[in-house]
Coordinates of N, CA, C and O in Angstrom, one line a residue:
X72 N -7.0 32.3 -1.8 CA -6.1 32.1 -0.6 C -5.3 30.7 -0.8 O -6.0 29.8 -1.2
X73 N -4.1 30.6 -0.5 CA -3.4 29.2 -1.3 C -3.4 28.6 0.3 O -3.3 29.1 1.4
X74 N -3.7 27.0 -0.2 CA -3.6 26.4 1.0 C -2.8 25.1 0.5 O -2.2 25.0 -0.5
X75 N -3.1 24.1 1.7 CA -2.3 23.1 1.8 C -2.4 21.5 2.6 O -1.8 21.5 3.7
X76 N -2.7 20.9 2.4 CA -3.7 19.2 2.4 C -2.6 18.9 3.2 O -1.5 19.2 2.7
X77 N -2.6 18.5 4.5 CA -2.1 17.1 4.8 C -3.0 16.6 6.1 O -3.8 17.0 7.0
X78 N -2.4 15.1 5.4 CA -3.2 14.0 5.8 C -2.1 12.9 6.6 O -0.9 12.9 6.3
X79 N -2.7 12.1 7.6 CA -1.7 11.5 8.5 C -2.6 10.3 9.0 O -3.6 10.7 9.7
X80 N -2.5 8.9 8.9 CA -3.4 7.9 9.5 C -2.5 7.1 10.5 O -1.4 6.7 10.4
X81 N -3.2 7.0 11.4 CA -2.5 6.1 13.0 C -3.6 5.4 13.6 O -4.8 5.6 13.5
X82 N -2.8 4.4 14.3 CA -3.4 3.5 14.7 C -3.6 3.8 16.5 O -2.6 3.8 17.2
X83 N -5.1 4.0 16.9 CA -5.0 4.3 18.8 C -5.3 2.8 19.3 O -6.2 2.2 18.7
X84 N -4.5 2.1 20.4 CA -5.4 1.1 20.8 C -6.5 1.1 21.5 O -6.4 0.1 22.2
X85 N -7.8 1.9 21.8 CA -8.6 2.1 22.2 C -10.0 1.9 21.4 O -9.8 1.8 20.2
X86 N -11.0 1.9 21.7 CA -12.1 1.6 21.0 C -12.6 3.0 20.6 O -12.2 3.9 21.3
X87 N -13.5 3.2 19.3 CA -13.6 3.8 18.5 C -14.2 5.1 19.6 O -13.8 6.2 20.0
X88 N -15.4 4.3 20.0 CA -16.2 5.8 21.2 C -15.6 6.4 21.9 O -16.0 7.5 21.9
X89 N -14.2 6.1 22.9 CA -13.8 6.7 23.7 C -13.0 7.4 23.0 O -12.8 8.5 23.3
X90 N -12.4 6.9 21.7 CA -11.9 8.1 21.1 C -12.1 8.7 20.6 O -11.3 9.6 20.4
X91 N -13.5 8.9 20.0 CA -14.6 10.1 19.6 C -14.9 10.8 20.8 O -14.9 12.0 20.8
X92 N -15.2 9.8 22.1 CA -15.7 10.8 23.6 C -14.2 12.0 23.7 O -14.3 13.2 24.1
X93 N -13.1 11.2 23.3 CA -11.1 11.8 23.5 C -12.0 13.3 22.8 O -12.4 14.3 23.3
X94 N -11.8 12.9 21.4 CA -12.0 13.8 20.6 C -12.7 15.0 20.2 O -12.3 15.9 19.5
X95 N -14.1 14.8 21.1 CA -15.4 16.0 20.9 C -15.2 16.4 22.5 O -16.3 16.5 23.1
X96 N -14.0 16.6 23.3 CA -13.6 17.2 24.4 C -13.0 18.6 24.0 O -12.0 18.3 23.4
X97 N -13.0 19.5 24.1 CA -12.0 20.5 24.3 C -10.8 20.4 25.2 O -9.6 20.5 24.9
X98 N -11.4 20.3 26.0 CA -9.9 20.4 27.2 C -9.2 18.9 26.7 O -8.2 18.4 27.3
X99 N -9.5 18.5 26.0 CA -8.3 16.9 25.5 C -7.4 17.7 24.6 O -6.4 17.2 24.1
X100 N -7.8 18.7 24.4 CA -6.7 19.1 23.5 C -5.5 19.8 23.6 O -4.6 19.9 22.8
X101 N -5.6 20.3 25.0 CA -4.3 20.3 25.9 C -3.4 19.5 26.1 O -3.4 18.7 27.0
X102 N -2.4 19.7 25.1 CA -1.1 18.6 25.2 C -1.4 17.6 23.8 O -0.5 17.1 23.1
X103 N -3.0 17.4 23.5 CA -3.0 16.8 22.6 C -2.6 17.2 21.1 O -2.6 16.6 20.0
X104 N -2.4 18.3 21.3 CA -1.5 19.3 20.6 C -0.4 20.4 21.5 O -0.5 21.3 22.3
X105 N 1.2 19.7 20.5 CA 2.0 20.1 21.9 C 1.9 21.9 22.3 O 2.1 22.5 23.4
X106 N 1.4 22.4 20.7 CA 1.2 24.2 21.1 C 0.0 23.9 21.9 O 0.8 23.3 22.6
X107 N -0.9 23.7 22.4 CA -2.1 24.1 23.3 C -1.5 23.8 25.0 O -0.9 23.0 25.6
X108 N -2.1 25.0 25.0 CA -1.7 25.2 26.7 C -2.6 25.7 27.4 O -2.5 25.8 28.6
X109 N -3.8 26.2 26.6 CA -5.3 26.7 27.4 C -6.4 26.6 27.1 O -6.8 27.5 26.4
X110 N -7.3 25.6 27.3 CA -8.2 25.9 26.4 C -9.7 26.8 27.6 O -10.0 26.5 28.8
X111 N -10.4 28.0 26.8 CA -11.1 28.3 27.7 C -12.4 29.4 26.8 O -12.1 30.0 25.8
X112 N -13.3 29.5 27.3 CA -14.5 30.4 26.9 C -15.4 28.9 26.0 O -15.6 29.1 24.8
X113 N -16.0 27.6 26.6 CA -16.2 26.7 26.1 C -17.7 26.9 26.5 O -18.2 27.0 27.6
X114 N -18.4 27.0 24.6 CA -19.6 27.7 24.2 C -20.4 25.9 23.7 O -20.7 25.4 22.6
X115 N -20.5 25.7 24.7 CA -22.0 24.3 23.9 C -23.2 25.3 23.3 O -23.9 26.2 23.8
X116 N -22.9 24.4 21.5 CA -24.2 24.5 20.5 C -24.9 23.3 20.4 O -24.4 22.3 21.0
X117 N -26.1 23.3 19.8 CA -26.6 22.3 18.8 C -26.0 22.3 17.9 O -26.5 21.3 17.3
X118 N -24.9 22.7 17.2 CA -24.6 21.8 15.9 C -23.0 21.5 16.7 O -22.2 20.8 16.0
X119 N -22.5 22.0 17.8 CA -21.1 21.4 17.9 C -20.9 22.3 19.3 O -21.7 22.7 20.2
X120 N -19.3 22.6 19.1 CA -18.8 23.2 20.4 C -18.1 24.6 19.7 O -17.8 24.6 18.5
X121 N -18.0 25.4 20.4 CA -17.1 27.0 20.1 C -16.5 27.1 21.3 O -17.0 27.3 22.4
X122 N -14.7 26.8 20.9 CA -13.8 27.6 22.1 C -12.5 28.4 21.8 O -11.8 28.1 20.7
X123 N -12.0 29.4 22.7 CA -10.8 29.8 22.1 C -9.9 28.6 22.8 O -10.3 27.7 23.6
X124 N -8.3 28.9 22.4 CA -7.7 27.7 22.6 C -6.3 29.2 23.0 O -6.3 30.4 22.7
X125 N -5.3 28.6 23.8 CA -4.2 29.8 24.0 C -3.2 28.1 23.2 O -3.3 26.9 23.5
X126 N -2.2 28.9 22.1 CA -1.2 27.9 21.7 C 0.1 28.8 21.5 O 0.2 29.6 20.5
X127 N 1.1 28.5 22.6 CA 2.1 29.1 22.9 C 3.1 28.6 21.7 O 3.2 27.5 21.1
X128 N 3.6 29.4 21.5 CA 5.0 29.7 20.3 C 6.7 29.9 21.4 O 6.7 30.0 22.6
X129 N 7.4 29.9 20.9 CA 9.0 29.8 21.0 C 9.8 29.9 20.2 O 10.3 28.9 19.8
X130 N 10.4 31.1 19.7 CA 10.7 31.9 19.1 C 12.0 31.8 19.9 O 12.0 32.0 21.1
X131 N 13.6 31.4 19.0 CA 15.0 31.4 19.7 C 14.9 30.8 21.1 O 15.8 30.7 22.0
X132 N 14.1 30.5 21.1 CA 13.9 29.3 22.7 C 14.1 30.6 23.7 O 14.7 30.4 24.7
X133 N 13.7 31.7 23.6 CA 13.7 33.2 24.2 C 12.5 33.8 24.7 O 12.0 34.1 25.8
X134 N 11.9 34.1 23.2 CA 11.0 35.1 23.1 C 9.5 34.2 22.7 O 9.4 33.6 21.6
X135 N 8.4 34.2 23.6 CA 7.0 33.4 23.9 C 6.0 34.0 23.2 O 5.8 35.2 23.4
X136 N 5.5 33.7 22.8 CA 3.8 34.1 21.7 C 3.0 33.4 22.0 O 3.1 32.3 21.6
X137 N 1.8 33.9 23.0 CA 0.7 33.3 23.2 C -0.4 33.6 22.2 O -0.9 34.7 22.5
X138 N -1.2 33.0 20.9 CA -2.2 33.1 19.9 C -3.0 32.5 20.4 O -3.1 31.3 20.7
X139 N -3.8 33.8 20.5 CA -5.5 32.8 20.5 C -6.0 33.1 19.5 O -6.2 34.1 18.8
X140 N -6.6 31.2 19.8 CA -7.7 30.9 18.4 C -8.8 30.6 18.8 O -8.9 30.1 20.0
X141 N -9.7 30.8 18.1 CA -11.1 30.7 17.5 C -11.1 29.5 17.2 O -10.4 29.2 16.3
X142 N -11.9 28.2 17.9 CA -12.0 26.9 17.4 C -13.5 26.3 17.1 O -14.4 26.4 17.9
X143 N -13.7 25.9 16.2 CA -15.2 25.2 16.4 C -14.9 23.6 15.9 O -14.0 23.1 15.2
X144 N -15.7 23.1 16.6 CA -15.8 21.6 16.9 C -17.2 20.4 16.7 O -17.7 20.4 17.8
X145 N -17.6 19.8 16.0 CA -18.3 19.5 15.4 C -18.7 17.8 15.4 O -17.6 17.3 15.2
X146 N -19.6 17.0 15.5 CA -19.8 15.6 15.1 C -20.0 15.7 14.0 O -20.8 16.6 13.6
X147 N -19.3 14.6 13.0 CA -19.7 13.6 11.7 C -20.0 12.6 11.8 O -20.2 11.9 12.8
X148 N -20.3 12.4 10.5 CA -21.3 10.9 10.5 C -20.0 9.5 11.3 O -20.3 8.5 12.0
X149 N -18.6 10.0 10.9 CA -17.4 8.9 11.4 C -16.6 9.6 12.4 O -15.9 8.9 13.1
X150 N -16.7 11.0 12.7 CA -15.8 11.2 14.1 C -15.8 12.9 14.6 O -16.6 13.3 15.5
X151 N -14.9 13.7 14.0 CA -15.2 14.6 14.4 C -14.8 15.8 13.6 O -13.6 15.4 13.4
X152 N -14.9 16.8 13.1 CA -14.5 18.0 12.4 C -14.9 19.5 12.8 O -15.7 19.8 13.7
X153 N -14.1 20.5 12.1 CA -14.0 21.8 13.2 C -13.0 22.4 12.2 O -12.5 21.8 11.2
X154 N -12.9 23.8 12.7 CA -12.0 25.3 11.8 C -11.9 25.8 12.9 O -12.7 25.9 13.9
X155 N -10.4 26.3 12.7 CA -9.7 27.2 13.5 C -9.5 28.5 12.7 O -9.1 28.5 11.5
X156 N -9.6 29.5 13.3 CA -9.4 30.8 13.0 C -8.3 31.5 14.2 O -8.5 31.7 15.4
X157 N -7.1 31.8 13.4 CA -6.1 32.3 14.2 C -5.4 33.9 13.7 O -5.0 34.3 12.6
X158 N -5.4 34.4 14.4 CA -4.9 35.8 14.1 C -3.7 35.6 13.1 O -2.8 34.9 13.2
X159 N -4.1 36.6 12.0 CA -3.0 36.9 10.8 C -3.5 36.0 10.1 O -2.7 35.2 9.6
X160 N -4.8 35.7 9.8 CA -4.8 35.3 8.6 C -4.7 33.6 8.0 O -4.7 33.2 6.8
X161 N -4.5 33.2 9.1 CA -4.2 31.7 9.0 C -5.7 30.9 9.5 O -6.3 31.1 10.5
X162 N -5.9 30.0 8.4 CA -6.9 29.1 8.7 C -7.1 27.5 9.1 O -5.9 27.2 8.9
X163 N -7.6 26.7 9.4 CA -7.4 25.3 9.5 C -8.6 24.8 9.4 O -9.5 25.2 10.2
X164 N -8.9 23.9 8.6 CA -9.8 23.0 8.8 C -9.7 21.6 8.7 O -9.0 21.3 7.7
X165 N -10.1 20.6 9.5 CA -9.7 19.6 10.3 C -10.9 18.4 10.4 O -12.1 18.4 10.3
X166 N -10.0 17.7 10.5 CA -11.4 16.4 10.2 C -10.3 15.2 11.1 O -9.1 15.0 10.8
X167 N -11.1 14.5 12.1 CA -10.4 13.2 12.0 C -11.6 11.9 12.1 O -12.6 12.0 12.8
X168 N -11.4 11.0 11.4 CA -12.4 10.5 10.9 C -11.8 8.9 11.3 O -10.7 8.5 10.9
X169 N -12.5 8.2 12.0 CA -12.1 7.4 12.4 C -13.2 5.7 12.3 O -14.5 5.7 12.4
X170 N -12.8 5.1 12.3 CA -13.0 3.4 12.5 C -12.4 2.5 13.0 O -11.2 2.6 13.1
X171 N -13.1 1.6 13.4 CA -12.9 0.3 13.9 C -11.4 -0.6 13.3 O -11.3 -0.9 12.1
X172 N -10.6 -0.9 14.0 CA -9.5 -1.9 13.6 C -8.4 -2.4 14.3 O -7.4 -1.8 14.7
X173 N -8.9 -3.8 14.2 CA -7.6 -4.2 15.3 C -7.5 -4.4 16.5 O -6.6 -4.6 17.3
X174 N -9.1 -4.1 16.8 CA -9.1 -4.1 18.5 C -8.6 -2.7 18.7 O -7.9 -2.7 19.8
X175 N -8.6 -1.8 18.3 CA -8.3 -0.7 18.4 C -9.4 0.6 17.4 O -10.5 0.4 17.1
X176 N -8.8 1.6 17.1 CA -9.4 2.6 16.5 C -8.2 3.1 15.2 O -6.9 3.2 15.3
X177 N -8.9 3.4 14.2 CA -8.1 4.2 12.9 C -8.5 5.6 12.8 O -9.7 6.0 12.6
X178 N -7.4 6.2 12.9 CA -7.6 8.1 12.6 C -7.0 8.1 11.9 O -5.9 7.5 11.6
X179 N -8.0 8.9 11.1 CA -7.5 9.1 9.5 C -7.7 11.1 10.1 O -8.9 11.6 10.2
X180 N -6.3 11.9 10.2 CA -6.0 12.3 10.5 C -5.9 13.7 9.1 O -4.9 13.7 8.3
X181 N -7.0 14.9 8.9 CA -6.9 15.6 7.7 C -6.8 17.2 8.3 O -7.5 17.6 9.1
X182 N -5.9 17.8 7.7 CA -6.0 19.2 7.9 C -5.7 19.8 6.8 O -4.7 19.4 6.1
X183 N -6.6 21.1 6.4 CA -6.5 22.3 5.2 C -6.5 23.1 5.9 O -7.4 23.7 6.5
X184 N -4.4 23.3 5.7 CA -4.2 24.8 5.7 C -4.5 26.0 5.2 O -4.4 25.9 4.0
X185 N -4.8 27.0 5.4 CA -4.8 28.2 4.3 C -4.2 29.4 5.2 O -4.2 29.6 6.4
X186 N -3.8 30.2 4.1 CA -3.1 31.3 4.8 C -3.3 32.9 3.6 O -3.7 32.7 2.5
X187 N -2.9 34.0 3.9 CA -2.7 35.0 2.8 C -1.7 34.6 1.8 O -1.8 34.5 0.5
X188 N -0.9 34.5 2.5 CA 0.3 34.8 1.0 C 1.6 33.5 1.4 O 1.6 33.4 2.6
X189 N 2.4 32.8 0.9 CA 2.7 31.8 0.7 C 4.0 31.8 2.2 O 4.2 30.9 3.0
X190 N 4.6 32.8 1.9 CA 5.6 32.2 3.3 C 4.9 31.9 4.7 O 5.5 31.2 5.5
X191 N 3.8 32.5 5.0 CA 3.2 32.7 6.3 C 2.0 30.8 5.9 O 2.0 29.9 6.6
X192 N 1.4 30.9 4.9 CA 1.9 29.2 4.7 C 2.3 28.3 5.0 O 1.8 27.4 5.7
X193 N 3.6 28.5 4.4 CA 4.6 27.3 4.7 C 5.1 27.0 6.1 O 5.3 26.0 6.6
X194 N 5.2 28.3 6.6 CA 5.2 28.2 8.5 C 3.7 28.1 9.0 O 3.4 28.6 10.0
X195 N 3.0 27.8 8.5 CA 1.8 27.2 9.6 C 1.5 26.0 8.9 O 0.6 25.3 9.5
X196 N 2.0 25.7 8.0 CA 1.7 24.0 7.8 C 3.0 23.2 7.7 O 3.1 22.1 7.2
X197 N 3.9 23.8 8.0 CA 5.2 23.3 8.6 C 4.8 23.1 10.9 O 5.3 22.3 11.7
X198 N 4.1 23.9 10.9 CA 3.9 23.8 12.3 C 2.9 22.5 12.7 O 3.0 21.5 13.4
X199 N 1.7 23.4 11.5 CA 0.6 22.1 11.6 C 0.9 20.6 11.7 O 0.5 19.9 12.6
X200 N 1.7 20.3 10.8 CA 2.2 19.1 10.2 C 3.1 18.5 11.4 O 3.1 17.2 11.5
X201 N 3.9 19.2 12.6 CA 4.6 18.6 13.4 C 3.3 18.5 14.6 O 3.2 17.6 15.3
X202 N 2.5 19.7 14.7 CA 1.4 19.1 15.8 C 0.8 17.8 15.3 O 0.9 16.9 16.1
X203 N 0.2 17.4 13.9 CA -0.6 16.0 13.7 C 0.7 15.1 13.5 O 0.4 13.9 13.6
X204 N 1.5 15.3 13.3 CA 2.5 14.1 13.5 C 2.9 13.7 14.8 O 3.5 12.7 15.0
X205 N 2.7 14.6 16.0 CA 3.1 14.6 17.5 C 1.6 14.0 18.1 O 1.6 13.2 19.0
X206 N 0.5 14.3 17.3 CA -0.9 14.0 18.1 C -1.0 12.1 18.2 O -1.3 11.4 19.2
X207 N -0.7 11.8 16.9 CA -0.7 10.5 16.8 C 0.2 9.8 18.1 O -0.5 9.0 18.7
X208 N 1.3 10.0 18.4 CA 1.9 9.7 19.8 C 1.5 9.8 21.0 O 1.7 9.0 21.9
X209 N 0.5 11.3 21.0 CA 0.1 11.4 22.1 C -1.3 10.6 22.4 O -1.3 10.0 23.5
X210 N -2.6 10.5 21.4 CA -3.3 10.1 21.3 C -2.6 8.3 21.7 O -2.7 7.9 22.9
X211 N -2.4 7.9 21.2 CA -2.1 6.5 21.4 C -1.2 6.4 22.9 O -1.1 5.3 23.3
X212 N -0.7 7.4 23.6 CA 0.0 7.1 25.0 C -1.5 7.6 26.1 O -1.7 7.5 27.3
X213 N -2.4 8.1 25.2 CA -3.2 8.0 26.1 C -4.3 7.1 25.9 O -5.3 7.4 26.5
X214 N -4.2 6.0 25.2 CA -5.1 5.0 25.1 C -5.7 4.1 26.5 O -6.8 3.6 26.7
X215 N -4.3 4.2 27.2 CA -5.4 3.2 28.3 C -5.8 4.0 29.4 O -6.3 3.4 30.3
X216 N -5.8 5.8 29.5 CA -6.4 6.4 30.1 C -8.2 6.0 29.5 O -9.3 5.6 30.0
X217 N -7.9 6.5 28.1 CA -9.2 6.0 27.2 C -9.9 4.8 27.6 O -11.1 4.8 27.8
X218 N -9.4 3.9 27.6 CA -10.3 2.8 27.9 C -10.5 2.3 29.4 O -11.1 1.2 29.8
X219 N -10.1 3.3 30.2 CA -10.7 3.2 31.8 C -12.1 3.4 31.7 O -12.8 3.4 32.7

């Protein structure tokens, strides 16, 4: 199955825990990703979390696609990791791994795309790629909610 690495590092001004507490949240990921608009069926494990997620599409600024995914969510030794399973064949797996710096926190921001066959691809890590480049903004406008 051909996939596809990208990687994105940003700086949050908040302290490492509250952005790991940000991070091993489900419902933070509403807006923290601008497709997420629902997150719900939120399954606590022993080794992590299982939730679907609803991430609305816009298609000619007309026609709406609501996909639901399959998410699992997970602690690391440095922050947090998880796989998404989304209808048609598209996969994600995700790591943001983070540290101390600056009086702030470092996300070292990773996702592997994979998909069937190459055009369906390049539109979901063309998509991917604008949610982790949008998360970094949001994540850091919500830093001083974080550190209340």
């Amino acid at each position: 199955m051909p996939e596809t690495l990208l990687r994105n590092t940003f700086h949050v001004p908040a302290p490492p825990a509250a952005v790991l507490a940000h991070l091993s949240e489900p419902a933070s990921y509403v807006g923290l990703s601008p497709l997420v608009v629902e997150v719900r069926e939120v399954r606590r494990e022993p080794d992590g979390v299982r939730y679907t997620c609803v991430e609305r599409f816009r298609f000619l600024g007309l026609l709406r696609y609501d996909n639901h995914i399959e998410v699992t969510l997970r602690p690391t030794r440095d922050g947090v990791a998880g796989e998404v399973d989304s209808p048609g064949g598209v996969r994600l797996a995700y790591r943001f791994a983070l540290s101390g710096r600056d009086g702030g926190t470092e996300v070292r921001d990773e996702l592997r795309v994979r998909a069937a066959f190459g055009p369906l691809l390049r539109y979901a890590a063309r998509k991917a790629r604008e949610v982790q480049l949008a998360r970094a903004g949001v994540l850091a406008a919500r830093a001083p909610a974080l550190r209340a």
